[in-house]
Coordinates of C-alpha atoms in Angstrom, one line a residue:
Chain B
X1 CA 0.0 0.0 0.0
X2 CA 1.4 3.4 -1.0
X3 CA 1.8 5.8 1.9
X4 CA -1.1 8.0 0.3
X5 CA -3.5 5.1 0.5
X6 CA -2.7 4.5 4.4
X7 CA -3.4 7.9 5.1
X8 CA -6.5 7.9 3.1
X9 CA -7.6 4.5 5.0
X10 CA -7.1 6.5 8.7
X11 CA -8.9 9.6 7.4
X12 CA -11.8 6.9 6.0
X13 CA -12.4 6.0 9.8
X14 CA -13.9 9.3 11.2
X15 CA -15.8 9.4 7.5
X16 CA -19.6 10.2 8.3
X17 CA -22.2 8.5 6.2
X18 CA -22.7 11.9 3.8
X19 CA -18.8 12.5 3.5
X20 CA -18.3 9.2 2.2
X21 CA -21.0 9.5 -0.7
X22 CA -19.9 12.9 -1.4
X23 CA -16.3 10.7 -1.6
X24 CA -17.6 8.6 -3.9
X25 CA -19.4 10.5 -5.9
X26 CA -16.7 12.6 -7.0
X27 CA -14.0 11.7 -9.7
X28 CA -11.4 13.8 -9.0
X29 CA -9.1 11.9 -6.4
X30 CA -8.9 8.4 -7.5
X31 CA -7.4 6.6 -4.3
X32 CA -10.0 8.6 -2.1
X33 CA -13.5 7.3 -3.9
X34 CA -11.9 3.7 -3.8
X35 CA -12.0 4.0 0.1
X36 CA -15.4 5.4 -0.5
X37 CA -16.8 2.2 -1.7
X38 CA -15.0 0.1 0.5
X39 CA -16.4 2.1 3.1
X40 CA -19.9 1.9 2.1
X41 CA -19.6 -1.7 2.4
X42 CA -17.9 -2.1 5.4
X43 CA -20.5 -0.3 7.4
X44 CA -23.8 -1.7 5.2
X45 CA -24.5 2.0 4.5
X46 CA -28.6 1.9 3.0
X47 CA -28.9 5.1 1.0
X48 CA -29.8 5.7 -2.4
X49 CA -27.3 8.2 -3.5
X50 CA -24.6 5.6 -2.3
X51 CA -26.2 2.5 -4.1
X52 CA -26.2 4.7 -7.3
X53 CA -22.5 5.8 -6.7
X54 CA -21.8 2.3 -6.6
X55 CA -23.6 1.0 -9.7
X56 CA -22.2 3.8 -11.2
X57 CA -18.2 3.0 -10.1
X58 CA -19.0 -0.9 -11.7
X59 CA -18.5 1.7 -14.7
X60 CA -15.4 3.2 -13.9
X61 CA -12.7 3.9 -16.3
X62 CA -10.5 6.1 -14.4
X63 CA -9.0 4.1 -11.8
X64 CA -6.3 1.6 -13.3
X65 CA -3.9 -0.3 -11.6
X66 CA -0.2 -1.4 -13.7
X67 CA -1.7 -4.2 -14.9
X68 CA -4.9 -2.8 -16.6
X69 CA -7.3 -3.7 -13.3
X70 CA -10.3 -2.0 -12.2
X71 CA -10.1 -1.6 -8.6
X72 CA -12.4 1.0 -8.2
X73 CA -14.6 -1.8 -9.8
X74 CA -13.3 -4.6 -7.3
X75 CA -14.7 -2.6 -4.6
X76 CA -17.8 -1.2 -5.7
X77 CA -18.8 -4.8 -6.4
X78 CA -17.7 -6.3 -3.0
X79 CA -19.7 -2.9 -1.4
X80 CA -22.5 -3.9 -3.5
X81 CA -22.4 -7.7 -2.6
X82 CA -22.7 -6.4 1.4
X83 CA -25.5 -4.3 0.9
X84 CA -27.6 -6.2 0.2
X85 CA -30.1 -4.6 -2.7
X86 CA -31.5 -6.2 -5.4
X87 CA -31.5 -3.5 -7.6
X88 CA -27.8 -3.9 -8.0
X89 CA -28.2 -7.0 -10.0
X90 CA -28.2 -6.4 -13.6
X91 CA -25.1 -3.9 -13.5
X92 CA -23.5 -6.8 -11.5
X93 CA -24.9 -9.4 -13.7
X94 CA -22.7 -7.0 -16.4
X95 CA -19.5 -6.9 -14.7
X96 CA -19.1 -10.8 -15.0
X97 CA -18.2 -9.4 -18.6
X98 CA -15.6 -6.9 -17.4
X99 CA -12.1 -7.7 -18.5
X100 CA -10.8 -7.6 -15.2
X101 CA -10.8 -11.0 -13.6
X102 CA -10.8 -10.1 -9.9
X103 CA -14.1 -8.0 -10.7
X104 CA -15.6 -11.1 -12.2
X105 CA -14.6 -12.8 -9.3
X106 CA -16.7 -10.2 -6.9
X107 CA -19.0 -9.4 -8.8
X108 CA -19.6 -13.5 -8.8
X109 CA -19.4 -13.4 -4.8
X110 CA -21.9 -10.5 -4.4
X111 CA -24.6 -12.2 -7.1
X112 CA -24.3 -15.1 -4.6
X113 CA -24.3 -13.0 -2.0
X114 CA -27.7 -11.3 -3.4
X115 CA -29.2 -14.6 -4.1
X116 CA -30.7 -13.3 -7.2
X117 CA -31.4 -16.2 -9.8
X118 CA -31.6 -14.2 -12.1
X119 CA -28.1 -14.0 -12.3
X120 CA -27.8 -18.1 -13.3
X121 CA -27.4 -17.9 -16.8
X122 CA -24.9 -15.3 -17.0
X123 CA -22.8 -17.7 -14.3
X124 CA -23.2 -20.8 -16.4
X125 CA -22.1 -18.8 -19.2
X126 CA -18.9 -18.4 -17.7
X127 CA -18.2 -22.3 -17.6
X128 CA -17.9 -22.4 -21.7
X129 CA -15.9 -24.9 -22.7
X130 CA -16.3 -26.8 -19.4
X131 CA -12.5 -28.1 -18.0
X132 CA -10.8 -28.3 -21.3
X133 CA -11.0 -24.6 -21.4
X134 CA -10.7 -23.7 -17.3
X135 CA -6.9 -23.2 -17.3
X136 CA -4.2 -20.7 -16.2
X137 CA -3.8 -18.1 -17.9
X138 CA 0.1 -17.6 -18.6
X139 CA 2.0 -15.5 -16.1
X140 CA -0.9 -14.8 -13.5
X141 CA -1.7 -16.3 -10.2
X142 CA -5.1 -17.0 -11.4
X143 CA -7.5 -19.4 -14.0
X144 CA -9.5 -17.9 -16.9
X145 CA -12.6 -17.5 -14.9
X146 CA -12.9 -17.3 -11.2
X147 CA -14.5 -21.0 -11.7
X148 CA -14.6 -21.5 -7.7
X149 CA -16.5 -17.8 -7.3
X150 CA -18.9 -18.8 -10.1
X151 CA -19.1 -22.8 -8.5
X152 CA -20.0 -21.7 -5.1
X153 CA -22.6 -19.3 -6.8
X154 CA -24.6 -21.6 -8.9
X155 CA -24.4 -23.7 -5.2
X156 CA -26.2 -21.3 -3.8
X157 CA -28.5 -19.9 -5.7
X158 CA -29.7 -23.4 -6.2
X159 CA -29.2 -23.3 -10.2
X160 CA -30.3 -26.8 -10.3
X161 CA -30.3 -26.6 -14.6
X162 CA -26.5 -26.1 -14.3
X163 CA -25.5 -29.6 -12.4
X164 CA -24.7 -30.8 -15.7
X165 CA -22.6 -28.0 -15.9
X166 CA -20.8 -27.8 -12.6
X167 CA -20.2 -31.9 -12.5
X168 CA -16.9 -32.1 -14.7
X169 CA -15.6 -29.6 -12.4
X170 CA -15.3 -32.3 -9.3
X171 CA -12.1 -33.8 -11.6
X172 CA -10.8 -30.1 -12.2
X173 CA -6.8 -30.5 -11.3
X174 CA -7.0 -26.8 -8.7
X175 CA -8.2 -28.3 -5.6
X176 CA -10.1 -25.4 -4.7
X177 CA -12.3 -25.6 -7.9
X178 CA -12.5 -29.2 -7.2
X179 CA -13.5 -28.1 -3.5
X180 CA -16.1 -25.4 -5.3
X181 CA -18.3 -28.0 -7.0
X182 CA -18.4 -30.5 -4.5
X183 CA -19.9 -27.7 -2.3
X184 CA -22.2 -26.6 -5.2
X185 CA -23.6 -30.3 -5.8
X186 CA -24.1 -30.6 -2.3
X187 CA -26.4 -27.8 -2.1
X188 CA -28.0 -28.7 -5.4
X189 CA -28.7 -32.2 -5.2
X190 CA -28.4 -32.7 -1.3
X191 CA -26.7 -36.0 -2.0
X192 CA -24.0 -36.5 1.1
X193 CA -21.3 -38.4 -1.2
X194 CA -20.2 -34.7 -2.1
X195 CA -20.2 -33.2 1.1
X196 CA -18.0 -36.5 2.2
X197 CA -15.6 -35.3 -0.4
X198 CA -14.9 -31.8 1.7
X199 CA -15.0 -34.3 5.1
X200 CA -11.8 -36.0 2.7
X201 CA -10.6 -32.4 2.0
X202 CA -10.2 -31.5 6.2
X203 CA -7.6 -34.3 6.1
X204 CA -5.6 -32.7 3.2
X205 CA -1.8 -32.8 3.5
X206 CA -1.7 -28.9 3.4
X207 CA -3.0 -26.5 5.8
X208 CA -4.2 -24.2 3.1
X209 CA -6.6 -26.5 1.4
X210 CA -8.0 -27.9 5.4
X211 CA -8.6 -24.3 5.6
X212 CA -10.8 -24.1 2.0
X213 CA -12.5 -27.4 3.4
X214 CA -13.0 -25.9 6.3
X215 CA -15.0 -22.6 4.8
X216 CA -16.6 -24.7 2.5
X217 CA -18.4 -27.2 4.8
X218 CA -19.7 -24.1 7.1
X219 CA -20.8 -22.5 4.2
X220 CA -23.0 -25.5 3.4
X221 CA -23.8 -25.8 7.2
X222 CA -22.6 -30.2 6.3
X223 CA -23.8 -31.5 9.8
X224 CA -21.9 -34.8 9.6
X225 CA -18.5 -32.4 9.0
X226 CA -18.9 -31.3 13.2
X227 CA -16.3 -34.3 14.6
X228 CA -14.6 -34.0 11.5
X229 CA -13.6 -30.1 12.0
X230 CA -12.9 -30.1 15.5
X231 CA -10.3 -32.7 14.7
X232 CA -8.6 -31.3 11.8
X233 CA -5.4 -29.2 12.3
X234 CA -6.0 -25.6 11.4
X235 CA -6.5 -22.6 13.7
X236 CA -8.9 -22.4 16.2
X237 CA -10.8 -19.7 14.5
X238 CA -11.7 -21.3 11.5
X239 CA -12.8 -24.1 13.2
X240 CA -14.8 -21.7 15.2
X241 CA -16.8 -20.1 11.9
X242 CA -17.1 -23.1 10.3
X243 CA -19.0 -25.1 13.2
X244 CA -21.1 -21.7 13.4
X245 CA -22.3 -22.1 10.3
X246 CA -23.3 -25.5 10.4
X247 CA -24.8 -24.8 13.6
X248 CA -26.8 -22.0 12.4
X249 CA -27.8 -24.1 9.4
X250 CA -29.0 -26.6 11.8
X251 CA -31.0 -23.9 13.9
X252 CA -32.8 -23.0 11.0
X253 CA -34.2 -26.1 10.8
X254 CA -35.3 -26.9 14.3
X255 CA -38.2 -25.3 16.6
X256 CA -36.0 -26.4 20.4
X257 CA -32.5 -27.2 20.8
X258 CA -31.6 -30.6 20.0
X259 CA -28.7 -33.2 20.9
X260 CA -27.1 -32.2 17.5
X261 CA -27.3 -28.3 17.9
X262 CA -25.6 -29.2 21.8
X263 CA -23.1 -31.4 20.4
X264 CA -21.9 -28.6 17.6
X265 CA -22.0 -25.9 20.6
X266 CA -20.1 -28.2 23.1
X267 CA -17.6 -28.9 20.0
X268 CA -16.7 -25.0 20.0
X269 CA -17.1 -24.4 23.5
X270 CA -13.6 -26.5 23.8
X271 CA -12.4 -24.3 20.8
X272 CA -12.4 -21.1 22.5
Chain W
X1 CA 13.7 -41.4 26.8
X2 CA 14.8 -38.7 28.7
X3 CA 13.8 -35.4 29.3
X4 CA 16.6 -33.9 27.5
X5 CA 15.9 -36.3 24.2
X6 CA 12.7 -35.5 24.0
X7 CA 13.7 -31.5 24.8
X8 CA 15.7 -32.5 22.0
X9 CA 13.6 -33.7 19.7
X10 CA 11.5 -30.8 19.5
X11 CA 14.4 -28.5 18.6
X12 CA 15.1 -30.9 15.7
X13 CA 12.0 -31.3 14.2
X14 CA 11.9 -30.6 10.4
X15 CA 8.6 -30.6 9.8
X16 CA 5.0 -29.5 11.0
X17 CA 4.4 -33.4 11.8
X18 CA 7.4 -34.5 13.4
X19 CA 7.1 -31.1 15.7
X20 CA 3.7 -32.2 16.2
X21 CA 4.9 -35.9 17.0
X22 CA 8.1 -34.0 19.4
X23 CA 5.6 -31.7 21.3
X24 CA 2.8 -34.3 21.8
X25 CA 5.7 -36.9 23.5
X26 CA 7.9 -34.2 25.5
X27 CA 3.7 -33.2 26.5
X28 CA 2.8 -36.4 27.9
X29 CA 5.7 -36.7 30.2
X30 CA 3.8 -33.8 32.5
X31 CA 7.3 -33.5 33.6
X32 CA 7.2 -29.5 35.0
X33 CA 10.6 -29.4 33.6
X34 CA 8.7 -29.5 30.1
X35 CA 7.1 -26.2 30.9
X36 CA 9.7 -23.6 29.0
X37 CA 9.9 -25.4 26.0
X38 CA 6.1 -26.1 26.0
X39 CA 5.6 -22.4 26.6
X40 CA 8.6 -21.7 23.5
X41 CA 6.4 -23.7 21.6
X42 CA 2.4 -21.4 21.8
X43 CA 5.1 -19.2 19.8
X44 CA 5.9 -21.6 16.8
X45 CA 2.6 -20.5 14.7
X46 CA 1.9 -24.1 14.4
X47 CA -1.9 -24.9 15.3
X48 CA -1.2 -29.0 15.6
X49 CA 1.9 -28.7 17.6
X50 CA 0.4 -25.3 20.4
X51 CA -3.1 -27.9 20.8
X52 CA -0.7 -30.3 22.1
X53 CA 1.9 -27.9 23.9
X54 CA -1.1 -26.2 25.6
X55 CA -2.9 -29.6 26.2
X56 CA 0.6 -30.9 28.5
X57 CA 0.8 -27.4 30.5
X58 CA -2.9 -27.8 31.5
X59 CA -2.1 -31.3 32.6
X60 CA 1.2 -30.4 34.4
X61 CA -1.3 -27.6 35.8
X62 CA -0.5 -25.7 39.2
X63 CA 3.4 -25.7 38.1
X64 CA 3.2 -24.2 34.6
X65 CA 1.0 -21.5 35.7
X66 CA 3.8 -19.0 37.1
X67 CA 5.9 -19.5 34.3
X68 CA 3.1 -18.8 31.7
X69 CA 2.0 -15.1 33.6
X70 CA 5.9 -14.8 33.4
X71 CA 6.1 -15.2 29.6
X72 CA 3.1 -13.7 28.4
X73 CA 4.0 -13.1 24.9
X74 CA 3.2 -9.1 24.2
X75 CA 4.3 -8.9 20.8
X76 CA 2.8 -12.4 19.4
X77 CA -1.0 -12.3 19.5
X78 CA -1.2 -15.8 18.6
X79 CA 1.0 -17.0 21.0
X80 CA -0.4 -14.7 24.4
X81 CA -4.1 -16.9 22.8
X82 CA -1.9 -20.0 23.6
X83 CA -0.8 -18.9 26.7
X84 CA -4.4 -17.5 27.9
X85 CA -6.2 -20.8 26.8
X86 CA -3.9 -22.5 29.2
X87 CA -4.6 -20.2 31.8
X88 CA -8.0 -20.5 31.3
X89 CA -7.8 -24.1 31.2
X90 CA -6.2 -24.2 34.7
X91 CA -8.4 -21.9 36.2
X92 CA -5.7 -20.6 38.9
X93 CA -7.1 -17.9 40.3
X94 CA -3.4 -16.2 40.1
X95 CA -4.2 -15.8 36.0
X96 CA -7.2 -13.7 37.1
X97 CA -5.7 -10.2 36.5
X98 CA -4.3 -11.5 33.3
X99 CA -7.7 -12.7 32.4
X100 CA -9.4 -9.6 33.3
X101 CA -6.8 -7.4 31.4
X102 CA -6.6 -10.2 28.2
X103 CA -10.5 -10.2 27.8
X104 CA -9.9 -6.5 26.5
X105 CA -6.9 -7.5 24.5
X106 CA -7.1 -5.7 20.6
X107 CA -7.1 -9.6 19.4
X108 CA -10.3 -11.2 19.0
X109 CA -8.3 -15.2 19.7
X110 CA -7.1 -13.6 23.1
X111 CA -10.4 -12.2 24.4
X112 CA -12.7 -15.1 23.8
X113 CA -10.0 -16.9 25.4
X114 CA -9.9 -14.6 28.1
X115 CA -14.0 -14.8 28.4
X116 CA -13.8 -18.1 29.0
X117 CA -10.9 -18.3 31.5
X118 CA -13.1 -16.0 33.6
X119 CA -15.8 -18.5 33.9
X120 CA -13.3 -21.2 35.2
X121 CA -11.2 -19.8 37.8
X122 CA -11.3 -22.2 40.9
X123 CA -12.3 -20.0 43.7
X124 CA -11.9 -22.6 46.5
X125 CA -7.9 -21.9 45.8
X126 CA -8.4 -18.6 46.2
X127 CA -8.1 -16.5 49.7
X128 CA -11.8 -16.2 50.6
X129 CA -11.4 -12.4 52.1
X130 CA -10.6 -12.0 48.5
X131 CA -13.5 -14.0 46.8
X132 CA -16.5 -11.8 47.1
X133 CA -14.6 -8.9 45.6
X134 CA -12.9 -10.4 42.6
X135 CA -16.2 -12.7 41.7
X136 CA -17.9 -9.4 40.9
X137 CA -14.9 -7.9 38.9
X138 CA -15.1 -11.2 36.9
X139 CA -19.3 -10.6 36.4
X140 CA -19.0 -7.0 35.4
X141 CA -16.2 -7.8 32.9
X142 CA -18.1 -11.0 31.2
X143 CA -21.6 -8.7 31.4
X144 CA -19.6 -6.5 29.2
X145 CA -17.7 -8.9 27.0
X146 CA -21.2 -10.0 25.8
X147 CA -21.4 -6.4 24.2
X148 CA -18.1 -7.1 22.0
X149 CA -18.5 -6.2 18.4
X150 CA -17.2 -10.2 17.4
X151 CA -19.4 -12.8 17.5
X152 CA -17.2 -15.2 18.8
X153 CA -16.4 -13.6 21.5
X154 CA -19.6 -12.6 22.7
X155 CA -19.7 -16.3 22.6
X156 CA -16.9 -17.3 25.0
X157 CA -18.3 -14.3 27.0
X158 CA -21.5 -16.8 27.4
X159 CA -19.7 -19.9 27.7
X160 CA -17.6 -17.8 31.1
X161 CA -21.5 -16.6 32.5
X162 CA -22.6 -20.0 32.2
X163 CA -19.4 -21.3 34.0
X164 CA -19.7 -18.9 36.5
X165 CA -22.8 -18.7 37.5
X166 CA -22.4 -23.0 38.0
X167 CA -19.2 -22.3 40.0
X168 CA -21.3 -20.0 42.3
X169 CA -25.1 -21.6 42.5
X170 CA -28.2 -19.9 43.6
X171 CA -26.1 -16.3 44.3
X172 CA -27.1 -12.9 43.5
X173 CA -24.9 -13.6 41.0
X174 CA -26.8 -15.9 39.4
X175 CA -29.7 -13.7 38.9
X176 CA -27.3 -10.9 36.9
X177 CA -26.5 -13.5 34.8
X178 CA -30.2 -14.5 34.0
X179 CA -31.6 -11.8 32.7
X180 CA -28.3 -11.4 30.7
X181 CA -28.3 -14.6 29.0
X182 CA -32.7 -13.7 28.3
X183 CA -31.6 -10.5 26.4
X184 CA -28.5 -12.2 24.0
X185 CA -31.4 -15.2 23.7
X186 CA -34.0 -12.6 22.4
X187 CA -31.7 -10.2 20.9
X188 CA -28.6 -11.2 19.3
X189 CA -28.4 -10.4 15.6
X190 CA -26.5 -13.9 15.3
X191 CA -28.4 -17.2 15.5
X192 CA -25.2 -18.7 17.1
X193 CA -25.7 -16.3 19.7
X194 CA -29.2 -17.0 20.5
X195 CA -28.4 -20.8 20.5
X196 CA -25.6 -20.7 22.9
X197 CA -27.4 -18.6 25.4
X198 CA -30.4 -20.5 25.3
X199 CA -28.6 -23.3 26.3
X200 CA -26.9 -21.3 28.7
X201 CA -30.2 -20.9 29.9
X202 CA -31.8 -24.1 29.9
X203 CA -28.4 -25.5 32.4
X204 CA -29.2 -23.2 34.4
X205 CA -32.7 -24.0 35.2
X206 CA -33.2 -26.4 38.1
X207 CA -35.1 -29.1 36.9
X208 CA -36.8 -27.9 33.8
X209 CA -39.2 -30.6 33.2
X210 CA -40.9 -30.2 36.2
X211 CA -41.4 -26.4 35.5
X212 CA -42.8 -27.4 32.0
X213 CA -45.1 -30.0 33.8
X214 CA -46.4 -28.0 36.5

């Protein structure tokens, strides 16, 4: 982070709710409207002006990092994901186009995090060309797509047209994408071989992918995953998050507490 | 094996399992000579092989719990939540100003450990012209910790009411913990939250199924 940007960041915390739409809002200081966004995020801001500043920065053609990014973009779309307005859809629905892979791969989280079907298609559309075409590209950290962003979406939005889609993906060779559709074809077909397959991942030779596993089984509230979790070796705190999402999972589906929500609750009571 | 091979051992160790294997051996000794390299290891940012360290200085117990205030760790968060989870584990009441001061540490590992080492001090071991006094330190501080802005530890600040109140039975106490535990149960924006003090709740009702059949 550039020395500007820090000092930007500590300013941003004494930011009142008008300042930081007036912030965003304007175009003339680049570094200051990206903290905007974040900003509006971060504190789930509700306010019109702001959810227009933001649709409006998915837009953006000013702020461009070295490598041709979007970052305003990035964080308009993450803001956008938080707050939770459906009206945001379609111009997010439109950034899954944007050259810029990391704001494809939030504008992918916030659709999911909208839990809008109507973005499905434009997800599937994504996986073209199935695993022959999901590879590297050359000289960047990441795939062509952000295959695990659009996986977990489709998961969740229960786009149950695209299991035929998202299957080939289980034998994709990046664990985490592998990791991604197992946690999508759980949720759409409820069938516990897929789950078992992130219970497999917690007992991964390398912390990093426990830790995916981890996420993934919270995020899918996997009750059988509870003994499974506690055990693996990876920080307390994960272990912590993902046991609260299955056990919130589980509470939604209960009217009293039962011996399941007790055992989940005694499992991070020793976790603490 | 002796002390010092297995001392040894855990200096050698060239990789996150044998450390693992190294800590968990030297841990089951409960040999109080163990302590300083136990305590050298809560620093080691390895999850597998602190478990184990912090799971032999609770067993070795009363012995490890001076040199642990000693070498609380003020620069490595992750290693002062090692050191606090012992404490808490232990429950010697000579952690308690450590626990008090922790469960406002910046780090969110630290204070829900903290929250819940407040719940498990042993108060029998501690001087009782000092009990009353230090009981209600401990009940304004975990009344307060259910206000923190992380889940979790509004969580371990639940899990240290529910302790506490058990530790102390039918007390005045007890009844500022009730309504407490009511509120987070009604109130809490997380689901988690409204779980855990429920059952809170519920273990702390003398038998419920009589007040459900009467």
């Amino acid at each position: 982070m550039q020395p500007s940007e820090t000092q930007v960041a500590i300013a941003a915390e004494s930011w009142t709710t008008e300042q930081a739409i007036a912030n965003l809002q304007q175009t003339d200081d680049p570094s200051t409207r990206y903290y905007a966004a974040w900003w509006l995020g971060r504190f789930r801001v509700r306010d019109d002006r702001g959810l227009k500043a933001l649709i409006e920065a998915l837009s953006d053609t000013v702020d461009r990092s070295p490598g041709g990014g979007y970052p305003l973009r990035r964080n308009a779309a993450k803001a956008l994901g938080k707050l939770g307005d459906l009206r945001a859809v379609p111009a997010l629905i439109e950034s899954l186009r944007c050259p810029d892979y990391y704001v494809r791969e939030s504008a992918a989280q916030a659709l999911e995090a909208l839990g809008d079907a109507q973005a499905i298609p434009s997800l599937v559309a994504l996986l073209e060309g199935g695993v022959e075409a999901a590879v590297r590209v050359p000289g960047k950290p990441h795939l062509v797509q952000p295959y695990d962003a659009i996986l977990e979406a489709l998961g969740a939005l229960k786009a149950t047209d695209a299991i035929e889609q998202v299957y080939p993906f289980l034998e994709h060779d990046v664990p985490r994408v592998r990791f991604a559709a197992a946690r999508a074809l759980y949720q759409l077909t409820g069938d516990d071989q897929y789950g078992d397959r992130l219970i497999a991942a917690l007992r991964s030779p390398e912390l990093q992918l426990r830790r995916a596993a981890l996420m993934d089984v919270g995020a899918i509230g996997y009750l059988k995953a509870v003994t499974p979790v506690a055990e693996t070796l990876a920080e307390n705190s994960l272990k912590l998050i993902a046991l609260k999402g299955i056990l919130e999972h589980h509470l939604a589906q209960i009217d009293d507490l039962d011996e399941a929500a007790i055992d989940i609750m005694t499992q991070m009571d020793k976790l603490l | 094996m002796t002390l010092d091979s297995l001392l040894a051992d855990v200096d050698q160790a060239d990789s996150a399992v044998s450390l693992l294997m190294a800590v968990r051996s030297l841990a089951q000794t409960g040999d109080p000579q163990a302590v300083p390299k136990l305590i050298e290891v809560l620093g080691f940012n390895n999850p597998g092989a602190a478990v184990a360290a912090v799971q032999g200085l609770v067993a070795i117990g009363e012995p490890a719990v001076a040199p642990l205030l000693e070498h609380l760790d003020g620069y490595n968060y992750g290693a002062r939540a090692w050191a606090i989870r012992s404490l808490a584990e232990i429950g010697d009441p000579r952690a308690l100003e450590v626990l008090l001061t922790a469960a406002g540490d910046f780090a969110l590992s630290v204070r829900r450990a903290a929250a819940r080492g407040l719940g498990r001090i042993q108060w029998q071991n501690l001087d009782p012209s000092q009990r009353e006094e230090a009981q209600s330190r401990v009940l304004e501080r975990l009344l307060a910790t259910t206000a923190d802005s992380e889940w979790v530890v509004r969580y371990a600040a639940i899990v240290g009411l529910e302790a506490l109140a058990k530790s102390l039975g039918e007390t005045d106490i007890q009844q500022r913990i009730k309504p407490c535990l009511q509120q987070l149960h009604q109130e809490d924006e997380e689901a988690a939250i409204r779980g855990r003090s429920q059952l809170a709740q519920q273990r702390l009702t003398p038998n419920r199924q009589e007040l459900y059949s009467t």
